[in-house]
C-alpha cells in the first residue's frame, strides 16, 4: 500500500484544510504489530483500540484514525477523525480495491476454504502478481485488512471469507466485490447458530450476492443444496467434485500418508500431486484448478504449483510419538464432515501396525449434537481401527453406538477433565509401529495429550 494522508481524507470523504503531507505504506489494528509508515485503526474488540494509541505511536505509525466520540489525547501523530472506525476501515478498503483494481477471487465453505485459498493463490501466482488473505483473516476485520495490505502491483487478490451468522458473507462480499466466487462445500460447521444445513447453504450462497455481472460462480457440484441454489444465479458457473456430472472431477486418486496423487477428466495425461493426505483435499485442488483454467493457467503450471504448495494452516499434521509411533494430529478443530473425511483418509493409508483413534467432542452443533456425534459410528469399524478412545459429554452418544461393534477392552470413554488418565492409558497401549489419530474441537484440549505423547 502507498497513499498520502490527503488521499485518505479524500477516500473517506472528509474535508479538512490542514492535512499533513504524510505517506502511508500500510495499515494495522494491533498496536503490537504496528510499524513505521502504518495508519492505525483503533478498532473495537474485547477492549477499545483507542487505549493502545501510545503503543502504536511508539512503534512508529505515521497517522491514526480516531473516532469522534473519543477525546484526542495528544498530537504526536496526525489524526483522521471519523464517526465510526469500523466503517472507515471498510470504506478505505473499498476505495483502495478500486484503485488497485485486481481480479478478486473470493472463497468460502464449511471446510477447506483456507487450503483452497492457498491453492488458488499458488496456481495463479505462476502468471500473476497475487496477494491473499494472511492465515485465516476472514472476517469483517480480516477482509479489509487483506485488501489494504495488498501491494499496489497486485493483479489478483484471493480473499477468504468466514461466517458465524446470516448476512456476514453478504457484507464481506460487498466489500470485496468478487470476480470469481468459490464455495468448497457445505458441512455442519456452526450449525448451532444456523439450525440446518439448508440455512448454512443459504448463508454461504451470499458470496454471489455481489459477484460481478460477468463473473463466475465455482462450487461443489456434488452438493444438492448448492445445485438447487445455483439455478437462481445468473452468472457463469463451473462445478467440481467426485461425480462425472461435474465440469472437473478426479478420475484416479492414489492416497498416501503425506501426499495424494490424482488424474482428472480434463487433463487425463497429467499426474497431479498435492503434499497432503485425503480425497477431500483433492476436491479443494479441483476448485483451485477450475479457477486456474478460467485464468488461462496451463495445466503443467498448475501441476508444479500444487506439488510445491505450502499450506497456511494445514491443521492435520503428522508427528512422532516418543516411542516412534505415528501420530496424525488435528486437535484444534472438529465437525462431523471434517471428522468423517479424516477417518476415511486414515482408513486408506497403509500401515504396518494397528490404527487407533482418539476423538474429542465436536462443539457448536447445538440441538443436533447427539445425532451428529452418533453419525460417526457408521465410519468406525473394528477392521479399520483397533481401539477407540472418546473424550467429552457428547462422545457418550458415539460410545453407545459403537458398543455393539467394540468390546470394553477396545472402546474407552473419558470425561473432559480426565485427559491425564487418557494420556496414561495411551502411553500404556501405544506400540512403536502403531498409527494414532487425535481429533477434537479446541475446547477439549487434546493438544495437552499430544504434548505428552511426543
Short mmCIF file of C-alpha atoms in Angstrom, two decimals, residues 10-286:
data_model
loop_
_atom_site.label_atom_id
_atom_site.label_comp_id
_atom_site.label_asym_id
_atom_site.label_seq_id
_atom_site.Cartn_x
_atom_site.Cartn_y
_atom_site.Cartn_z
CA UNK A 10 -10.47 12.14 0.13
CA UNK A 11 -11.27 8.41 0.13
CA UNK A 12 -13.25 8.79 3.36
CA UNK A 13 -14.96 11.95 2.07
CA UNK A 14 -13.60 14.08 4.91
CA UNK A 15 -12.89 17.74 4.24
CA UNK A 16 -10.00 19.43 6.01
CA UNK A 17 -7.88 22.49 5.29
CA UNK A 18 -4.99 21.27 7.42
CA UNK A 19 -3.68 17.87 6.29
CA UNK A 20 -0.05 16.97 6.91
CA UNK A 21 1.98 15.66 3.97
CA UNK A 22 2.40 12.17 5.42
CA UNK A 23 2.90 8.97 3.42
CA UNK A 24 1.04 5.79 4.42
CA UNK A 25 2.63 2.47 3.49
CA UNK A 26 0.40 0.07 5.42
CA UNK A 27 -2.44 -0.29 7.88
CA UNK A 28 -2.67 -2.03 11.25
CA UNK A 29 -5.15 -2.56 14.06
CA UNK A 30 -2.84 -4.35 16.52
CA UNK A 31 -0.56 -1.78 18.17
CA UNK A 32 1.98 -4.51 18.99
CA UNK A 33 2.49 -5.16 15.27
CA UNK A 34 2.47 -1.51 14.23
CA UNK A 35 5.44 -0.34 12.20
CA UNK A 36 6.84 2.77 10.58
CA UNK A 37 4.54 4.11 7.87
CA UNK A 38 1.36 2.46 9.17
CA UNK A 39 -2.06 4.03 9.51
CA UNK A 40 -3.51 2.76 12.80
CA UNK A 41 -7.19 1.82 13.12
CA UNK A 42 -8.28 1.64 16.80
CA UNK A 43 -10.97 -1.00 16.25
CA UNK A 44 -13.33 -2.13 18.98
CA UNK A 45 -12.62 -5.66 20.20
CA UNK A 46 -12.63 -7.08 23.69
CA UNK A 47 -11.04 -3.73 24.52
CA UNK A 48 -11.30 -0.36 22.84
CA UNK A 49 -8.47 0.07 20.34
CA UNK A 50 -8.15 3.73 21.32
CA UNK A 51 -6.48 2.54 24.55
CA UNK A 52 -3.45 1.41 22.59
CA UNK A 53 -2.62 4.53 20.61
CA UNK A 54 0.50 5.31 22.66
CA UNK A 55 1.86 1.84 21.99
CA UNK A 56 1.19 2.26 18.26
CA UNK A 57 2.91 5.66 18.25
CA UNK A 58 5.98 4.19 19.96
CA UNK A 59 6.17 1.57 17.21
CA UNK A 60 6.37 4.29 14.56
CA UNK A 61 2.93 4.73 12.98
CA UNK A 62 2.59 7.69 10.61
CA UNK A 63 -1.03 8.52 11.46
CA UNK A 64 -4.12 7.15 13.14
CA UNK A 65 -7.85 7.03 12.59
CA UNK A 66 -9.81 8.38 15.57
CA UNK A 67 -13.49 8.08 16.42
CA UNK A 68 -15.17 11.42 17.05
CA UNK A 69 -16.77 10.40 20.37
CA UNK A 70 -13.30 9.89 21.88
CA UNK A 71 -11.17 12.75 23.19
CA UNK A 72 -7.88 13.15 21.32
CA UNK A 73 -5.15 12.75 23.97
CA UNK A 74 -2.20 14.33 22.12
CA UNK A 75 -0.97 15.37 18.70
CA UNK A 76 2.18 13.28 18.38
CA UNK A 77 0.90 11.92 15.06
CA UNK A 78 -1.79 13.19 12.65
CA UNK A 79 -5.35 12.11 13.50
CA UNK A 80 -8.09 11.41 10.96
CA UNK A 81 -11.33 11.89 12.86
CA UNK A 82 -14.30 9.75 11.72
CA UNK A 83 -17.75 8.93 13.05
CA UNK A 84 -17.11 5.17 13.08
CA UNK A 85 -13.71 3.46 12.91
CA UNK A 86 -15.02 0.16 11.52
CA UNK A 87 -16.93 1.87 8.72
CA UNK A 88 -13.87 3.95 7.87
CA UNK A 89 -11.79 0.75 7.76
CA UNK A 90 -14.18 -0.84 5.28
CA UNK A 91 -14.67 2.29 3.18
CA UNK A 92 -10.93 2.83 2.79
CA UNK A 93 -10.61 -0.84 1.76
CA UNK A 94 -13.29 -0.39 -0.93
CA UNK A 95 -11.52 2.72 -2.21
CA UNK A 96 -8.12 1.05 -2.34
CA UNK A 97 -9.56 -2.04 -4.02
CA UNK A 98 -10.96 0.12 -6.83
CA UNK A 99 -7.67 1.99 -7.09
CA UNK A 100 -5.51 -1.14 -7.48
CA UNK A 101 -8.27 -2.91 -9.43
CA UNK A 102 -7.12 -6.55 -9.21
CA UNK A 103 -9.23 -9.54 -10.21
CA UNK A 104 -10.83 -10.72 -6.95
CA UNK A 105 -11.35 -14.39 -6.11
CA UNK A 106 -13.49 -14.94 -3.01
CA UNK A 107 -13.51 -18.32 -1.22
CA UNK A 108 -15.84 -19.70 1.43
CA UNK A 109 -17.07 -23.10 2.60
CA UNK A 110 -17.69 -25.10 5.76
CA UNK A 111 -14.33 -26.85 5.40
CA UNK A 112 -11.29 -26.39 3.19
CA UNK A 113 -11.50 -22.67 2.48
CA UNK A 114 -8.02 -21.81 3.79
CA UNK A 115 -6.43 -24.71 1.89
CA UNK A 116 -8.34 -23.82 -1.27
CA UNK A 117 -7.35 -20.16 -0.93
CA UNK A 118 -3.70 -21.17 -0.72
CA UNK A 119 -4.02 -23.49 -3.72
CA UNK A 120 -5.70 -20.81 -5.84
CA UNK A 121 -3.06 -18.25 -4.91
CA UNK A 122 -0.23 -20.68 -5.70
CA UNK A 123 -1.68 -21.63 -9.10
CA UNK A 124 -2.47 -18.07 -10.15
CA UNK A 125 0.92 -16.79 -8.99
CA UNK A 126 2.54 -18.74 -11.83
CA UNK A 127 1.42 -15.95 -14.19
CA UNK A 128 0.25 -13.08 -11.96
CA UNK A 129 1.22 -10.88 -9.04
CA UNK A 130 -1.02 -12.40 -6.37
CA UNK A 131 -1.97 -11.27 -2.86
CA UNK A 132 -4.04 -13.41 -0.50
CA UNK A 133 -5.67 -13.48 2.92
CA UNK A 134 -2.95 -13.99 5.53
CA UNK A 135 -3.53 -17.04 7.73
CA UNK A 136 -7.33 -17.15 8.20
CA UNK A 137 -8.08 -13.41 8.45
CA UNK A 138 -11.54 -13.97 7.02
CA UNK A 139 -13.99 -11.76 8.95
CA UNK A 140 -15.05 -8.09 8.98
CA UNK A 141 -11.58 -7.12 10.16
CA UNK A 142 -9.59 -9.64 8.12
CA UNK A 143 -11.10 -8.89 4.71
CA UNK A 144 -10.49 -5.10 4.77
CA UNK A 145 -7.05 -5.74 6.29
CA UNK A 146 -6.20 -8.12 3.44
CA UNK A 147 -7.30 -5.56 0.85
CA UNK A 148 -5.49 -2.62 2.42
CA UNK A 149 -2.22 -4.50 2.76
CA UNK A 150 -2.00 -5.82 -0.80
CA UNK A 151 0.86 -4.33 -2.86
CA UNK A 152 -0.02 -1.70 -5.44
CA UNK A 153 1.06 -4.04 -8.27
CA UNK A 154 -1.38 -6.80 -7.26
CA UNK A 155 -3.10 -8.35 -10.27
CA UNK A 156 -5.14 -10.99 -8.43
CA UNK A 157 -6.43 -10.86 -4.86
CA UNK A 158 -7.58 -14.12 -3.25
CA UNK A 159 -9.86 -13.42 -0.29
CA UNK A 160 -11.08 -15.98 2.22
CA UNK A 161 -14.49 -15.35 3.80
CA UNK A 162 -15.73 -16.98 7.00
CA UNK A 163 -19.02 -16.68 8.83
CA UNK A 164 -20.81 -17.38 12.06
CA UNK A 165 -24.15 -15.68 11.34
CA UNK A 166 -26.50 -14.93 8.44
CA UNK A 167 -25.64 -11.81 6.47
CA UNK A 168 -21.92 -11.89 7.24
CA UNK A 169 -20.81 -13.29 3.87
CA UNK A 170 -23.08 -10.80 2.10
CA UNK A 171 -21.32 -7.98 3.96
CA UNK A 172 -17.84 -9.31 3.14
CA UNK A 173 -18.81 -9.88 -0.50
CA UNK A 174 -19.99 -6.27 -0.67
CA UNK A 175 -16.54 -5.13 0.48
CA UNK A 176 -14.58 -7.38 -1.92
CA UNK A 177 -16.92 -7.31 -4.96
CA UNK A 178 -15.54 -10.62 -6.37
CA UNK A 179 -14.98 -11.60 -9.99
CA UNK A 180 -14.94 -15.30 -9.06
CA UNK A 181 -16.85 -16.72 -6.08
CA UNK A 182 -15.92 -20.19 -4.79
CA UNK A 183 -17.78 -22.44 -2.34
CA UNK A 184 -15.78 -25.50 -1.29
CA UNK A 185 -18.56 -27.46 0.41
CA UNK A 186 -21.48 -27.32 2.83
CA UNK A 187 -21.00 -29.09 6.17
CA UNK A 188 -22.25 -28.76 9.72
CA UNK A 189 -19.77 -26.16 10.99
CA UNK A 190 -21.65 -23.52 13.06
CA UNK A 191 -24.92 -25.44 12.74
CA UNK A 192 -25.64 -24.35 16.33
CA UNK A 193 -26.15 -20.81 15.00
CA UNK A 194 -27.99 -21.74 11.79
CA UNK A 195 -30.11 -24.76 12.74
CA UNK A 196 -29.98 -26.68 9.44
CA UNK A 197 -27.60 -27.34 6.54
CA UNK A 198 -30.15 -25.60 4.30
CA UNK A 199 -29.65 -22.39 6.22
CA UNK A 200 -25.88 -22.84 6.16
CA UNK A 201 -26.11 -23.19 2.37
CA UNK A 202 -28.24 -20.03 2.17
CA UNK A 203 -25.61 -18.13 4.16
CA UNK A 204 -22.71 -19.45 2.06
CA UNK A 205 -24.55 -18.50 -1.14
CA UNK A 206 -24.32 -14.87 -0.05
CA UNK A 207 -20.87 -14.94 -1.65
CA UNK A 208 -22.57 -14.45 -5.02
CA UNK A 209 -24.69 -11.50 -3.80
CA UNK A 210 -22.07 -9.04 -5.03
CA UNK A 211 -20.43 -11.18 -7.71
CA UNK A 212 -19.72 -9.07 -10.79
CA UNK A 213 -22.25 -9.49 -13.58
CA UNK A 214 -19.62 -11.02 -15.85
CA UNK A 215 -18.15 -13.06 -13.00
CA UNK A 216 -18.10 -16.82 -12.40
CA UNK A 217 -19.51 -18.99 -9.62
CA UNK A 218 -17.37 -22.06 -8.84
CA UNK A 219 -18.87 -24.64 -6.49
CA UNK A 220 -19.01 -28.25 -5.41
CA UNK A 221 -21.42 -29.92 -7.83
CA UNK A 222 -21.80 -33.00 -5.61
CA UNK A 223 -23.81 -30.93 -3.12
CA UNK A 224 -27.57 -30.89 -3.93
CA UNK A 225 -28.07 -27.83 -1.73
CA UNK A 226 -25.70 -25.84 -3.95
CA UNK A 227 -27.03 -27.24 -7.21
CA UNK A 228 -30.53 -26.19 -6.22
CA UNK A 229 -29.49 -22.66 -5.25
CA UNK A 230 -27.19 -22.21 -8.25
CA UNK A 231 -30.23 -22.29 -10.52
CA UNK A 232 -31.03 -18.76 -9.35
CA UNK A 233 -27.51 -17.45 -10.14
CA UNK A 234 -27.36 -15.65 -13.49
CA UNK A 235 -23.56 -15.54 -13.80
CA UNK A 236 -21.43 -18.19 -15.48
CA UNK A 237 -20.93 -21.35 -13.43
CA UNK A 238 -18.41 -24.18 -13.15
CA UNK A 239 -18.52 -27.24 -10.89
CA UNK A 240 -16.01 -29.64 -9.37
CA UNK A 241 -16.44 -32.83 -7.36
CA UNK A 242 -16.33 -36.61 -7.44
CA UNK A 243 -19.07 -37.29 -9.97
CA UNK A 244 -18.66 -37.22 -13.74
CA UNK A 245 -21.54 -34.74 -13.96
CA UNK A 246 -19.09 -32.02 -12.85
CA UNK A 247 -17.01 -29.86 -15.17
CA UNK A 248 -13.86 -31.07 -13.42
CA UNK A 249 -13.51 -34.30 -11.47
CA UNK A 250 -10.80 -36.72 -10.44
CA UNK A 251 -10.63 -39.96 -12.41
CA UNK A 252 -7.98 -41.66 -10.26
CA UNK A 253 -6.96 -40.91 -6.68
CA UNK A 254 -3.92 -42.55 -5.06
CA UNK A 255 -3.81 -41.74 -1.33
CA UNK A 256 -0.61 -41.59 0.64
CA UNK A 257 0.46 -40.66 4.13
CA UNK A 258 1.86 -37.24 3.24
CA UNK A 259 0.90 -36.84 -0.44
CA UNK A 260 -2.09 -37.60 -2.64
CA UNK A 261 -1.85 -38.01 -6.41
CA UNK A 262 -4.73 -37.91 -8.87
CA UNK A 263 -5.73 -37.59 -12.52
CA UNK A 264 -8.60 -35.54 -13.94
CA UNK A 265 -11.07 -35.74 -16.79
CA UNK A 266 -9.84 -32.54 -18.46
CA UNK A 267 -6.13 -33.41 -18.45
CA UNK A 268 -6.03 -37.24 -18.30
CA UNK A 269 -2.38 -37.40 -19.33
CA UNK A 270 -1.12 -35.42 -16.32
CA UNK A 271 -0.47 -36.80 -12.84
CA UNK A 272 -1.25 -34.13 -10.24
CA UNK A 273 0.08 -34.35 -6.69
CA UNK A 274 -0.64 -32.39 -3.52
CA UNK A 275 1.58 -32.52 -0.39
CA UNK A 276 -1.23 -33.62 1.93
CA UNK A 277 -3.45 -36.57 2.62
CA UNK A 278 -7.13 -37.00 1.86
CA UNK A 279 -9.61 -37.16 -1.00
CA UNK A 280 -11.26 -34.06 0.44
CA UNK A 281 -8.08 -32.11 -0.31
CA UNK A 282 -8.28 -33.33 -3.91
CA UNK A 283 -11.65 -31.57 -4.13
CA UNK A 284 -10.01 -28.39 -2.84
CA UNK A 285 -7.37 -28.75 -5.54
CA UNK A 286 -10.04 -29.24 -8.20
#
